[in-house]
């Protein structure tokens, strides 16, 4: 046992005085410039889609003041001095949502070959945070303005990413992040005793929590370190979580207003998670017709993560067929289906955003009409991400996020593969197909400190 000697209070006061002196010797930082009137931008939209109704309005004017939409309509007056952006040859629509991605992890064919023990060992959390920043920019360029980042972020690289974007250091989508995935002993890994018991090799990729006390502690740890949604693994091990365990996670997360997503890959695990009251289910392996019907009853969101066959050799012909059939069944049952990718790997030649948008292939194969695919990618996504009152719809008072494409995604959903224009928080991120993110970069937290 070691003891520490108390430091005399006078010495602490002296030390603080010295510190204060050295701080005051520094030149005072320049006070932020007095905020000028927020800039006004008027966007001329040739077509404007409302994905909630599947309707199109022609020749609309969208007025943006500062970071928010102010007015939308065909007869909106353009104030003098407003910057006018001409998108009259394009279709304008709200930003897209990926409800399940992992921006701070990137499998490579070499050396991991989908064995992400290697990724976790070889990529530090700071390196993964930098990957996350880059992946976020790539997702935004593809039109994704909201991402739910569902764990596998090392030691909270996802919180750092969210803070960096919200404080104004870098461009990126709005991030709803999960912190560390909570699971019973082992998490999703089957570690060797050396890895598992000594902890330093595999962890902190998963937060182990078996007993009620441990579950409460794990949820609180994630909330303390900046998670905005809680992710659990319902059935990663045969011992998994019971309905009561899951109810405990849900009630603890609710104390801070957070919802819970369950990773589930068995029918029984998914059923326990739905009965336990989770907000969303990740992956479709456990989602049969009975579970879909139970999800409708409970209002559970579905983040099925249906990988297209053409994208990666991780997906098999049989797996693709099963994904297509499950997605089709969910749509027929009128489940709250969201667009979700789990796109946590590198496909050479594609950006992370191009990988994510490729998932429309599975939705088309399931025979889901474009208007319903678009609704899953927007309206239902905003509800799942809990942003519908602040960000998502093109509506006065909400964050000014929008994208524009040639063609009409309501007729051909592949139009979304060619996002030409992106606005986020009233600032232009991409124009004529080229990223112009300069105004997103700052030498300080221009939006204040975010925790
Ligand atoms: Zn995932």
PDB file of N, CA, C and O and ligand atoms in Angstrom, residues 100 102 231 283 342 344, ligand 1:
ATOM      1  N   UNK A 100     -26.502   3.380 -39.295  1.00  0.00           N
ATOM      2  CA  UNK A 100     -25.551   2.436 -38.677  1.00  0.00           C
ATOM      3  C   UNK A 100     -24.248   2.419 -39.470  1.00  0.00           C
ATOM      4  O   UNK A 100     -24.134   1.754 -40.500  1.00  0.00           O
ATOM      5  N   UNK A 102     -19.685   2.994 -38.858  1.00  0.00           N
ATOM      6  CA  UNK A 102     -18.580   3.014 -37.889  1.00  0.00           C
ATOM      7  C   UNK A 102     -17.456   3.817 -38.537  1.00  0.00           C
ATOM      8  O   UNK A 102     -16.630   3.264 -39.254  1.00  0.00           O
ATOM      9  N   UNK A 231     -25.347   1.490 -27.348  1.00  0.00           N
ATOM     10  CA  UNK A 231     -25.344   0.286 -28.190  1.00  0.00           C
ATOM     11  C   UNK A 231     -25.005  -0.914 -27.320  1.00  0.00           C
ATOM     12  O   UNK A 231     -24.021  -0.889 -26.586  1.00  0.00           O
ATOM     13  N   UNK A 283     -28.852  -5.124 -37.775  1.00  0.00           N
ATOM     14  CA  UNK A 283     -28.627  -6.364 -38.542  1.00  0.00           C
ATOM     15  C   UNK A 283     -29.938  -7.168 -38.678  1.00  0.00           C
ATOM     16  O   UNK A 283     -30.849  -7.032 -37.867  1.00  0.00           O
ATOM     17  N   UNK A 342     -23.484  -0.282 -42.036  1.00  0.00           N
ATOM     18  CA  UNK A 342     -22.388  -0.996 -41.375  1.00  0.00           C
ATOM     19  C   UNK A 342     -21.138  -0.935 -42.267  1.00  0.00           C
ATOM     20  O   UNK A 342     -20.311  -1.839 -42.238  1.00  0.00           O
ATOM     21  N   UNK A 344     -17.993  -0.377 -42.790  1.00  0.00           N
ATOM     22  CA  UNK A 344     -16.813  -0.074 -41.984  1.00  0.00           C
ATOM     23  C   UNK A 344     -15.547  -0.641 -42.609  1.00  0.00           C
ATOM     24  O   UNK A 344     -14.620  -1.034 -41.923  1.00  0.00           O
TER      25      UNK A 344
HETATM   26 ZN1  LIG B   1     -22.023  -2.359 -36.967  1.00  0.00          ZN
END
